[in-house]
Amino acid sequence: MIEKSAYLDGEEWRNRARCNGTSPELFFPAIEAEQEVVKQFCTGCPVRQDCLEYALETRQDHGVWGGTTEADRRRIIKQRGAKRKVRNNPRKDFM
């Protein structure tokens, strides 16, 4: 699982991204099967986590961001919500 970390202030991280200068259309594949290829492009990007956090916080619901698809990001948001519920409401079993 990818842990949350604050992305760089503003959009400065985009200047350091591996995809900087690449056509944005690459990250919005028309066919779902192409998403895996696009996700691989993000591998090794120095700001992959920052990109992902931006997408999560701004609720990007299309395209590949930080090496994740829309479905991946929905799953991460759901997992984080579940963790937050557990932290805020720990189970208390007293006998």
XYZ file of N, CA and C in Angstrom:
285
model
N 0.822 -1.181 0.000
C 0.000 0.000 0.000
C 0.867 1.247 0.000
N 0.401 2.262 -0.656
C 1.132 3.517 -0.734
C 0.696 4.392 0.427
N 1.648 4.829 1.216
C 1.343 5.663 2.364
C 1.249 7.120 1.953
N 0.433 7.842 2.669
C 0.227 9.260 2.382
C 1.442 10.070 2.817
N 1.867 10.992 1.967
C 2.883 11.970 2.324
C 2.519 13.250 1.604
N 2.798 14.371 2.213
C 2.408 15.650 1.618
C 3.162 15.858 0.312
N 2.434 16.228 -0.734
C 3.088 16.517 -1.991
C 3.676 17.917 -1.924
N 4.605 18.196 -2.814
C 5.284 19.482 -2.802
C 4.298 20.622 -2.945
N 4.636 21.762 -2.345
C 3.767 22.933 -2.421
C 3.487 23.306 -3.858
N 2.270 23.746 -4.093
C 1.878 24.172 -5.421
C 2.022 23.049 -6.420
N 2.528 23.379 -7.562
C 2.712 22.387 -8.611
C 4.176 22.288 -9.031
N 5.061 22.683 -8.146
C 6.500 22.632 -8.403
C 6.960 21.220 -8.763
N 6.315 20.226 -8.191
C 6.693 18.838 -8.440
C 6.577 18.480 -9.907
N 5.653 19.119 -10.623
C 5.465 18.798 -12.042
C 6.717 19.076 -12.867
N 7.481 20.075 -12.476
C 8.708 20.401 -13.203
C 9.747 19.296 -13.094
N 9.687 18.494 -12.049
C 10.655 17.420 -11.822
C 10.146 16.062 -12.289
N 8.903 16.033 -12.788
C 8.286 14.773 -13.180
C 8.922 14.185 -14.430
N 8.976 12.891 -14.467
C 9.509 12.177 -15.632
C 8.694 12.496 -16.886
N 7.412 12.749 -16.705
C 6.527 13.017 -17.831
C 6.539 14.474 -18.288
N 7.289 15.321 -17.606
C 7.331 16.736 -17.980
C 7.740 16.866 -19.451
N 6.894 17.490 -20.236
C 7.160 17.652 -21.663
C 6.534 16.569 -22.520
N 5.947 15.557 -21.873
C 5.285 14.473 -22.585
C 3.845 14.888 -22.874
N 3.302 14.410 -23.958
C 1.920 14.710 -24.312
C 0.971 14.193 -23.238
N 0.097 15.041 -22.706
C -0.851 14.607 -21.666
C -1.765 13.472 -22.131
N -2.027 13.378 -23.420
C -2.903 12.321 -23.933
C -2.392 10.927 -23.568
N -1.086 10.792 -23.408
C -0.502 9.503 -23.036
C -1.114 8.976 -21.741
N -1.450 9.865 -20.825
C -1.910 9.478 -19.495
C -3.428 9.346 -19.384
N -4.087 9.445 -20.520
C -5.534 9.267 -20.581
C -5.853 8.266 -21.690
N -5.397 7.010 -21.498
C -5.581 6.001 -22.550
C -7.054 5.692 -22.801
N -7.362 5.501 -24.075
C -8.744 5.209 -24.475
C -9.143 3.787 -24.117
N -8.182 2.895 -24.088
C -8.449 1.481 -23.811
C -7.871 1.130 -22.441
N -8.686 0.498 -21.622
C -8.268 0.147 -20.265
C -7.000 -0.700 -20.254
N -6.834 -1.567 -21.243
C -5.656 -2.439 -21.310
C -4.362 -1.631 -21.441
N -4.435 -0.433 -21.991
C -3.245 0.408 -22.163
C -2.800 1.049 -20.848
N -3.668 1.041 -19.846
C -3.331 1.675 -18.574
C -2.090 1.070 -17.927
N -1.926 -0.243 -18.034
C -0.759 -0.898 -17.428
C 0.538 -0.404 -18.062
N 0.519 -0.189 -19.362
C 1.702 0.322 -20.064
C 2.011 1.730 -19.576
N 0.974 2.541 -19.459
C 1.156 3.923 -19.008
C 1.644 3.946 -17.559
N 1.102 3.066 -16.712
C 1.538 3.013 -15.321
C 3.033 2.727 -15.222
N 3.534 1.896 -16.121
C 4.965 1.573 -16.119
C 5.819 2.801 -16.414
N 5.280 3.730 -17.179
C 6.006 4.970 -17.481
C 6.333 5.720 -16.191
N 5.451 5.618 -15.214
C 5.626 6.335 -13.942
C 6.668 5.686 -13.031
N 7.004 4.438 -13.297
C 7.981 3.734 -12.469
C 9.305 4.491 -12.496
N 9.831 4.749 -11.342
C 11.109 5.441 -11.243
C 11.017 6.952 -11.316
N 9.825 7.498 -11.443
C 9.668 8.947 -11.476
C 9.995 9.507 -10.098
N 10.813 10.553 -10.026
C 11.213 11.082 -8.715
C 10.079 11.732 -7.929
N 8.989 12.075 -8.593
C 7.877 12.732 -7.897
C 6.585 11.921 -8.005
N 6.719 10.626 -8.179
C 5.550 9.756 -8.327
C 4.591 9.902 -7.149
N 5.101 9.896 -5.940
C 4.265 10.017 -4.747
C 3.579 11.382 -4.698
N 4.302 12.431 -5.067
C 3.710 13.770 -5.085
C 2.562 13.841 -6.085
N 2.753 13.246 -7.238
C 1.732 13.197 -8.279
C 0.502 12.439 -7.772
N 0.732 11.322 -7.134
C -0.361 10.527 -6.588
C -1.121 11.317 -5.532
N -0.413 11.962 -4.626
C -1.080 12.736 -3.570
C -1.901 13.876 -4.167
N -1.361 14.517 -5.186
C -2.115 15.578 -5.872
C -3.417 15.006 -6.423
N -3.331 13.868 -7.091
C -4.509 13.240 -7.689
C -5.529 12.841 -6.631
N -5.050 12.331 -5.497
C -5.958 11.924 -4.426
C -6.629 13.138 -3.786
N -5.847 14.150 -3.499
C -6.396 15.323 -2.819
C -7.302 16.152 -3.710
N -7.062 16.126 -5.011
C -7.900 16.904 -5.934
C -8.943 16.026 -6.607
N -9.016 14.761 -6.177
C -10.019 13.800 -6.665
C -10.023 13.678 -8.194
N -8.836 13.464 -8.761
C -8.727 13.244 -10.203
C -9.393 11.914 -10.527
N -10.438 11.949 -11.317
C -11.180 10.720 -11.584
C -10.964 10.170 -12.988
N -10.008 10.701 -13.700
C -9.664 10.180 -15.023
C -8.144 10.151 -15.165
N -7.670 9.209 -15.938
C -6.259 9.156 -16.275
C -5.388 8.436 -15.267
N -4.123 8.350 -15.628
C -3.111 7.730 -14.777
C -2.326 8.844 -14.099
N -2.293 8.807 -12.799
C -1.574 9.798 -11.976
C -0.736 9.035 -10.964
N 0.535 9.369 -10.861
C 1.390 8.714 -9.875
C 1.426 7.211 -10.019
N 1.286 6.729 -11.241
C 1.335 5.291 -11.489
C 0.076 4.555 -11.071
N -1.033 5.279 -10.909
C -2.284 4.644 -10.509
C -3.421 5.007 -11.464
N -4.361 4.103 -11.582
C -5.561 4.345 -12.388
C -6.653 4.892 -11.476
N -7.777 5.231 -12.085
C -8.922 5.696 -11.294
C -9.320 4.650 -10.255
N -9.372 3.388 -10.674
C -9.748 2.305 -9.758
C -8.739 2.165 -8.624
N -7.450 2.290 -8.944
C -6.406 2.214 -7.913
C -6.602 3.318 -6.882
N -6.872 4.529 -7.369
C -7.027 5.665 -6.461
C -8.282 5.534 -5.599
N -9.357 5.024 -6.165
C -10.573 4.787 -5.363
C -10.270 3.803 -4.232
N -9.502 2.759 -4.551
C -9.131 1.756 -3.552
C -8.271 2.385 -2.447
N -7.324 3.233 -2.812
C -6.463 3.901 -1.824
C -7.295 4.801 -0.918
N -8.199 5.561 -1.510
C -9.057 6.454 -0.721
C -9.900 5.640 0.254
N -10.432 4.544 -0.217
C -11.251 3.678 0.637
C -10.415 3.108 1.784
N -9.198 2.649 1.481
C -8.318 2.093 2.508
C -7.951 3.151 3.542
N -7.655 4.348 3.079
C -7.306 5.424 4.009
C -8.491 5.782 4.893
N -9.683 5.768 4.318
C -10.883 6.043 5.101
C -11.088 4.993 6.175
N -10.851 3.736 5.847
C -10.992 2.648 6.811
C -9.967 2.787 7.927
N -8.746 3.143 7.575
C -7.706 3.336 8.594
C -8.074 4.485 9.519
N -8.598 5.552 8.943
C -8.975 6.717 9.725
C -10.089 6.352 10.721
N -11.048 5.544 10.280
C -12.131 5.117 11.165
C -11.594 4.297 12.328
N -10.655 3.421 12.056
C -10.072 2.579 13.107
C -9.305 3.445 14.104
N -8.546 4.414 13.601
C -7.781 5.293 14.492
C -8.705 6.140 15.355
N -9.784 6.635 14.771
C -10.700 7.513 15.499
C -11.681 6.764 16.389
N -11.846 5.484 16.157
C -12.799 4.696 16.922
C -12.203 3.331 17.236
N -11.131 3.312 18.041
C -10.512 2.011 18.331
C -11.486 1.116 19.099
N -11.394 -0.131 18.808
C -12.270 -1.112 19.432
C -11.880 -1.277 20.902
N -12.864 -1.210 21.748
C -12.573 -1.319 23.175
C -13.333 -2.515 23.740
N -12.608 -3.552 23.958
C -13.203 -4.766 24.510
C -12.842 -4.870 25.982
N -13.825 -4.641 26.810
C -13.608 -4.767 28.248
C -14.492 -5.869 28.779
N -13.994 -6.628 29.692
C -14.780 -7.693 30.297
C -14.968 -7.405 31.753
